[in-house]
PDB file of C-alpha atoms in Angstrom:
ATOM      1  CA  MET A   1      40.704 259.843 133.394  1.00 67.00           C
ATOM      2  CA  ARG A   2      44.395 260.674 133.645  1.00 79.00           C
ATOM      3  CA  GLN A   3      43.745 264.267 132.522  1.00 82.00           C
ATOM      4  CA  GLY A   4      41.373 264.715 135.457  1.00 88.00           C
ATOM      5  CA  ARG A   5      44.074 263.636 137.906  1.00 92.00           C
ATOM      6  CA  VAL A   6      46.615 265.932 136.252  1.00 95.00           C
ATOM      7  CA  ALA A   7      44.195 268.869 136.532  1.00 95.00           C
ATOM      8  CA  ALA A   8      43.374 267.970 140.140  1.00 96.00           C
ATOM      9  CA  ARG A   9      47.071 267.805 141.009  1.00 95.00           C
ATOM     10  CA  ALA A  10      47.720 271.175 139.348  1.00 96.00           C
ATOM     11  CA  VAL A  11      44.869 272.820 141.280  1.00 96.00           C
ATOM     12  CA  THR A  12      46.085 271.237 144.517  1.00 95.00           C
ATOM     13  CA  GLU A  13      49.611 272.562 144.018  1.00 95.00           C
ATOM     14  CA  VAL A  14      48.769 276.058 142.775  1.00 96.00           C
ATOM     15  CA  PHE A  15      46.105 276.690 145.433  1.00 97.00           C
ATOM     16  CA  ALA A  16      47.783 274.921 148.348  1.00 96.00           C
ATOM     17  CA  PRO A  17      47.570 276.702 151.712  1.00 96.00           C
ATOM     18  CA  ALA A  18      51.176 277.966 151.636  1.00 95.00           C
ATOM     19  CA  PRO A  19      50.905 280.021 148.420  1.00 97.00           C
ATOM     20  CA  LEU A  20      47.579 281.467 149.571  1.00 98.00           C
ATOM     21  CA  VAL A  21      48.884 282.334 153.047  1.00 98.00           C
ATOM     22  CA  ILE A  22      51.948 283.942 151.484  1.00 98.00           C
ATOM     23  CA  GLY A  23      49.978 285.805 148.822  1.00 98.00           C
ATOM     24  CA  LEU A  24      46.940 287.060 150.740  1.00 98.00           C
ATOM     25  CA  PRO A  25      48.721 289.491 153.101  1.00 98.00           C
ATOM     26  CA  LEU A  26      50.639 290.996 150.182  1.00 98.00           C
ATOM     27  CA  VAL A  27      47.423 291.532 148.215  1.00 98.00           C
ATOM     28  CA  VAL A  28      45.593 292.902 151.259  1.00 98.00           C
ATOM     29  CA  GLY A  29      48.474 295.245 152.042  1.00 98.00           C
ATOM     30  CA  ALA A  30      48.825 296.505 148.468  1.00 98.00           C
ATOM     31  CA  THR A  31      45.075 297.020 148.101  1.00 97.00           C
ATOM     32  CA  THR A  32      44.515 298.823 151.374  1.00 97.00           C
ATOM     33  CA  ASN A  33      47.769 300.674 152.085  1.00 97.00           C
ATOM     34  CA  GLY A  34      49.944 300.725 148.961  1.00 97.00           C
ATOM     35  CA  TRP A  35      53.670 300.112 149.334  1.00 97.00           C
ATOM     36  CA  ALA A  36      53.578 300.488 153.104  1.00 97.00           C
ATOM     37  CA  GLY A  37      50.883 297.810 153.139  1.00 98.00           C
ATOM     38  CA  VAL A  38      53.045 295.548 150.989  1.00 98.00           C
ATOM     39  CA  ALA A  39      55.808 295.870 153.609  1.00 98.00           C
ATOM     40  CA  TRP A  40      53.391 294.890 156.392  1.00 98.00           C
ATOM     41  CA  GLY A  41      52.139 292.087 154.190  1.00 98.00           C
ATOM     42  CA  ALA A  42      55.675 290.830 153.619  1.00 98.00           C
ATOM     43  CA  VAL A  43      56.159 290.489 157.388  1.00 98.00           C
ATOM     44  CA  ALA A  44      52.918 288.524 157.713  1.00 98.00           C
ATOM     45  CA  SER A  45      53.638 286.436 154.617  1.00 98.00           C
ATOM     46  CA  GLY A  46      57.142 285.528 155.700  1.00 98.00           C
ATOM     47  CA  LEU A  47      56.261 284.551 159.243  1.00 98.00           C
ATOM     48  CA  CYS A  48      52.878 282.911 158.638  1.00 98.00           C
ATOM     49  CA  GLY A  49      53.544 281.302 155.259  1.00 97.00           C
ATOM     50  CA  GLY A  50      57.222 281.377 154.373  1.00 97.00           C
ATOM     51  CA  ILE A  51      58.629 279.815 157.529  1.00 97.00           C
ATOM     52  CA  PRO A  52      55.984 277.052 157.619  1.00 96.00           C
ATOM     53  CA  ALA A  53      56.719 276.295 153.950  1.00 96.00           C
ATOM     54  CA  VAL A  54      60.412 275.866 154.800  1.00 97.00           C
ATOM     55  CA  VAL A  55      59.530 273.690 157.814  1.00 96.00           C
ATOM     56  CA  ILE A  56      57.352 271.483 155.592  1.00 95.00           C
ATOM     57  CA  TRP A  57      60.039 271.265 152.899  1.00 96.00           C
ATOM     58  CA  ALA A  58      62.645 270.292 155.508  1.00 96.00           C
ATOM     59  CA  GLY A  59      60.211 267.835 157.094  1.00 96.00           C
ATOM     60  CA  VAL A  60      59.589 266.086 153.779  1.00 95.00           C
ATOM     61  CA  ARG A  61      63.329 265.914 153.052  1.00 96.00           C
ATOM     62  CA  SER A  62      64.076 264.490 156.500  1.00 96.00           C
ATOM     63  CA  GLY A  63      61.204 261.988 156.382  1.00 94.00           C
ATOM     64  CA  ARG A  64      59.211 263.610 159.199  1.00 94.00           C
ATOM     65  CA  PHE A  65      56.377 264.262 156.710  1.00 96.00           C
ATOM     66  CA  THR A  66      55.322 261.931 153.922  1.00 93.00           C
ATOM     67  CA  ASP A  67      54.375 264.749 151.530  1.00 91.00           C
ATOM     68  CA  ARG A  68      54.068 268.533 151.202  1.00 89.00           C
ATOM     69  CA  HIS A  69      50.347 268.442 151.915  1.00 89.00           C
ATOM     70  CA  ILE A  70      50.776 266.451 155.134  1.00 89.00           C
ATOM     71  CA  GLY A  71      48.362 263.809 153.900  1.00 85.00           C
ATOM     72  CA  ASP A  72      48.887 261.658 156.988  1.00 88.00           C
ATOM     73  CA  ARG A  73      46.857 263.493 159.613  1.00 83.00           C
ATOM     74  CA  LYS A  74      48.903 261.892 162.411  1.00 89.00           C
ATOM     75  CA  GLN A  75      51.777 264.091 161.214  1.00 93.00           C
ATOM     76  CA  ARG A  76      49.723 267.284 161.423  1.00 90.00           C
ATOM     77  CA  PRO A  77      49.570 268.158 165.175  1.00 92.00           C
ATOM     78  CA  TRP A  78      53.245 269.096 165.554  1.00 93.00           C
ATOM     79  CA  LEU A  79      53.168 271.226 162.409  1.00 94.00           C
ATOM     80  CA  ILE A  80      49.923 272.898 163.449  1.00 94.00           C
ATOM     81  CA  GLY A  81      51.527 273.775 166.775  1.00 95.00           C
ATOM     82  CA  VAL A  82      54.486 275.384 165.005  1.00 96.00           C
ATOM     83  CA  ILE A  83      52.189 277.325 162.681  1.00 97.00           C
ATOM     84  CA  VAL A  84      49.935 278.492 165.531  1.00 97.00           C
ATOM     85  CA  ALA A  85      53.002 279.748 167.425  1.00 98.00           C
ATOM     86  CA  LEU A  86      54.233 281.640 164.358  1.00 98.00           C
ATOM     87  CA  VAL A  87      50.820 283.177 163.702  1.00 98.00           C
ATOM     88  CA  VAL A  88      50.485 284.274 167.351  1.00 98.00           C
ATOM     89  CA  VAL A  89      53.971 285.836 167.278  1.00 98.00           C
ATOM     90  CA  THR A  90      53.092 287.603 164.017  1.00 98.00           C
ATOM     91  CA  LEU A  91      49.808 288.874 165.408  1.00 98.00           C
ATOM     92  CA  LEU A  92      51.497 290.249 168.533  1.00 98.00           C
ATOM     93  CA  LEU A  93      54.313 291.791 166.480  1.00 98.00           C
ATOM     94  CA  LEU A  94      51.951 293.516 164.048  1.00 98.00           C
ATOM     95  CA  ALA A  95      49.766 294.836 166.860  1.00 96.00           C
ATOM     96  CA  ALA A  96      52.776 296.081 168.852  1.00 97.00           C
ATOM     97  CA  LEU A  97      54.295 297.827 165.833  1.00 97.00           C
ATOM     98  CA  GLY A  98      51.042 299.547 164.854  1.00 97.00           C
ATOM     99  CA  ALA A  99      50.257 297.657 161.667  1.00 98.00           C
ATOM    100  CA  PRO A 100      47.055 298.645 159.865  1.00 98.00           C
ATOM    101  CA  ARG A 101      43.966 297.088 161.409  1.00 97.00           C
ATOM    102  CA  VAL A 102      43.148 295.208 158.205  1.00 98.00           C
ATOM    103  CA  MET A 103      46.566 293.488 158.271  1.00 98.00           C
ATOM    104  CA  VAL A 104      46.104 292.507 161.898  1.00 98.00           C
ATOM    105  CA  ALA A 105      42.686 291.146 160.924  1.00 98.00           C
ATOM    106  CA  ALA A 106      44.220 289.087 158.087  1.00 98.00           C
ATOM    107  CA  VAL A 107      46.566 287.363 160.523  1.00 98.00           C
ATOM    108  CA  ALA A 108      43.831 287.036 163.150  1.00 98.00           C
ATOM    109  CA  ALA A 109      41.672 285.290 160.532  1.00 98.00           C
ATOM    110  CA  MET A 110      44.494 282.792 159.989  1.00 98.00           C
ATOM    111  CA  LEU A 111      44.580 282.114 163.723  1.00 98.00           C
ATOM    112  CA  ALA A 112      40.789 281.769 163.901  1.00 98.00           C
ATOM    113  CA  THR A 113      40.839 279.274 161.034  1.00 98.00           C
ATOM    114  CA  LEU A 114      43.568 277.268 162.740  1.00 97.00           C
ATOM    115  CA  ALA A 115      41.565 277.348 165.984  1.00 97.00           C
ATOM    116  CA  ILE A 116      38.667 275.628 164.222  1.00 97.00           C
ATOM    117  CA  VAL A 117      40.387 273.349 161.723  1.00 97.00           C
ATOM    118  CA  GLY A 118      43.389 272.391 163.864  1.00 94.00           C
ATOM    119  CA  PRO A 119      41.511 270.498 166.579  1.00 96.00           C
ATOM    120  CA  VAL A 120      39.198 268.823 164.051  1.00 96.00           C
ATOM    121  CA  THR A 121      42.132 267.339 162.166  1.00 92.00           C
ATOM    122  CA  HIS A 122      43.028 265.253 165.236  1.00 89.00           C
ATOM    123  CA  TRP A 123      39.993 263.035 164.628  1.00 92.00           C
ATOM    124  CA  TRP A 124      38.888 263.818 161.056  1.00 95.00           C
ATOM    125  CA  LYS A 125      40.895 264.799 157.979  1.00 94.00           C
ATOM    126  CA  ILE A 126      39.233 268.164 157.313  1.00 96.00           C
ATOM    127  CA  SER A 127      40.628 270.022 154.297  1.00 97.00           C
ATOM    128  CA  PHE A 128      43.085 272.814 155.012  1.00 96.00           C
ATOM    129  CA  HIS A 129      43.150 273.544 151.266  1.00 97.00           C
ATOM    130  CA  THR A 130      39.484 274.502 151.142  1.00 98.00           C
ATOM    131  CA  ALA A 131      39.583 276.217 154.555  1.00 98.00           C
ATOM    132  CA  VAL A 132      42.377 278.578 153.533  1.00 98.00           C
ATOM    133  CA  ALA A 133      40.888 279.152 150.077  1.00 98.00           C
ATOM    134  CA  SER A 134      37.405 280.006 151.324  1.00 98.00           C
ATOM    135  CA  GLY A 135      38.800 282.242 154.059  1.00 98.00           C
ATOM    136  CA  SER A 136      40.859 284.061 151.433  1.00 98.00           C
ATOM    137  CA  VAL A 137      37.744 284.593 149.315  1.00 98.00           C
ATOM    138  CA  VAL A 138      35.806 286.048 152.260  1.00 98.00           C
ATOM    139  CA  PHE A 139      38.681 288.363 153.107  1.00 98.00           C
ATOM    140  CA  LEU A 140      39.109 289.565 149.535  1.00 98.00           C
ATOM    141  CA  ALA A 141      35.357 290.158 149.269  1.00 98.00           C
ATOM    142  CA  HIS A 142      35.723 292.528 152.199  1.00 98.00           C
ATOM    143  CA  ILE A 143      38.290 294.732 150.446  1.00 98.00           C
ATOM    144  CA  TRP A 144      37.260 294.285 146.795  1.00 98.00           C
ATOM    145  CA  PRO A 145      33.817 294.356 145.147  1.00 98.00           C
ATOM    146  CA  ALA A 146      32.079 291.483 146.929  1.00 98.00           C
ATOM    147  CA  LEU A 147      29.833 290.048 144.207  1.00 98.00           C
ATOM    148  CA  PRO A 148      32.520 289.276 141.610  1.00 98.00           C
ATOM    149  CA  VAL A 149      34.896 288.020 144.312  1.00 98.00           C
ATOM    150  CA  TYR A 150      32.263 285.641 145.686  1.00 98.00           C
ATOM    151  CA  LEU A 151      31.288 284.426 142.216  1.00 98.00           C
ATOM    152  CA  VAL A 152      34.829 283.757 141.013  1.00 98.00           C
ATOM    153  CA  GLY A 153      36.110 282.747 144.440  1.00 98.00           C
ATOM    154  CA  GLY A 154      33.221 280.372 145.084  1.00 98.00           C
ATOM    155  CA  LEU A 155      33.891 278.653 141.784  1.00 98.00           C
ATOM    156  CA  LEU A 156      37.591 278.414 142.604  1.00 98.00           C
ATOM    157  CA  VAL A 157      36.907 276.906 146.046  1.00 98.00           C
ATOM    158  CA  ALA A 158      34.604 274.363 144.386  1.00 98.00           C
ATOM    159  CA  VAL A 159      37.358 273.445 141.920  1.00 98.00           C
ATOM    160  CA  ILE A 160      39.865 273.088 144.768  1.00 98.00           C
ATOM    161  CA  ALA A 161      37.404 270.849 146.636  1.00 98.00           C
ATOM    162  CA  TRP A 162      36.902 268.780 143.486  1.00 98.00           C
ATOM    163  CA  GLY A 163      40.684 268.408 143.129  1.00 98.00           C
ATOM    164  CA  ARG A 164      41.158 267.247 146.697  1.00 97.00           C
ATOM    165  CA  VAL A 165      38.354 264.692 146.345  1.00 97.00           C
ATOM    166  CA  ARG A 166      39.495 263.605 142.860  1.00 97.00           C
ATOM    167  CA  LEU A 167      42.966 262.846 144.198  1.00 96.00           C
ATOM    168  CA  GLY A 168      41.491 260.825 147.051  1.00 95.00           C
ATOM    169  CA  ASP A 169      43.023 263.136 149.655  1.00 94.00           C
ATOM    170  CA  HIS A 170      39.639 264.064 151.139  1.00 96.00           C
ATOM    171  CA  THR A 171      36.007 263.077 151.030  1.00 98.00           C
ATOM    172  CA  ALA A 172      33.472 265.588 149.745  1.00 98.00           C
ATOM    173  CA  ALA A 173      32.320 266.156 153.333  1.00 98.00           C
ATOM    174  CA  GLN A 174      35.869 266.957 154.477  1.00 98.00           C
ATOM    175  CA  ALA A 175      36.331 269.426 151.629  1.00 98.00           C
ATOM    176  CA  VAL A 176      32.991 271.141 152.268  1.00 98.00           C
ATOM    177  CA  ALA A 177      33.593 271.262 156.025  1.00 98.00           C
ATOM    178  CA  GLY A 178      36.983 272.882 155.451  1.00 98.00           C
ATOM    179  CA  ALA A 179      35.444 275.510 153.194  1.00 98.00           C
ATOM    180  CA  ALA A 180      32.696 276.260 155.708  1.00 98.00           C
ATOM    181  CA  ALA A 181      35.173 276.497 158.597  1.00 98.00           C
ATOM    182  CA  GLY A 182      37.533 278.854 156.770  1.00 98.00           C
ATOM    183  CA  ALA A 183      34.714 281.108 155.584  1.00 98.00           C
ATOM    184  CA  ALA A 184      33.067 281.250 159.023  1.00 98.00           C
ATOM    185  CA  ALA A 185      36.327 281.937 160.861  1.00 98.00           C
ATOM    186  CA  THR A 186      37.279 284.735 158.482  1.00 98.00           C
ATOM    187  CA  TRP A 187      33.814 286.284 158.429  1.00 98.00           C
ATOM    188  CA  GLY A 188      33.708 286.280 162.237  1.00 98.00           C
ATOM    189  CA  THR A 189      37.170 287.815 162.482  1.00 98.00           C
ATOM    190  CA  LEU A 190      36.308 290.583 160.043  1.00 98.00           C
ATOM    191  CA  ALA A 191      33.036 291.305 161.824  1.00 97.00           C
ATOM    192  CA  ALA A 192      34.913 291.633 165.108  1.00 97.00           C
ATOM    193  CA  LEU A 193      37.961 293.590 163.962  1.00 96.00           C
ATOM    194  CA  VAL A 194      37.253 295.551 160.788  1.00 93.00           C
ATOM    195  CA  PRO A 195      34.152 297.708 160.484  1.00 79.00           C
TER     196      PRO A 195
END
């Protein structure tokens, strides 16, 4: 029993939204545009993932947040507002500076996911972990061979969902809804912005 909780905690930490939001733009940039893409990705990673991670860390230290995963959904609205503002600023900055379309789409997918999951979290504790993970899988399947990405990524999202439920942080429905929301938001963004 204890081993299951240890595994669930490890999955929750390794595949938390912050590491995925920081990592995805770097991978997208490197895959699609080499070193120049990595530079664009670093801008997106820092603004969309790095700053929110620091805000969360400071919030936990100050007592504003109870934990790094913002388990108390009443604490989420302020943080979501900060993250939305950062993502919008990043999106405008990348577009104004002529970033590659795929990088703009990566940040737009983050905003689309927030637009769906953010309001839901006011009344139901939908899983940001599974939303970000499934959106990342859909995005990677767009730039890498889709079948292996969906097979491995789908399994990974299922393991993340299991971990969130196993820890008692979400119900199965909240984990599945998060995964569906992240995948749908990212798919729609890609369909609209990247041919």
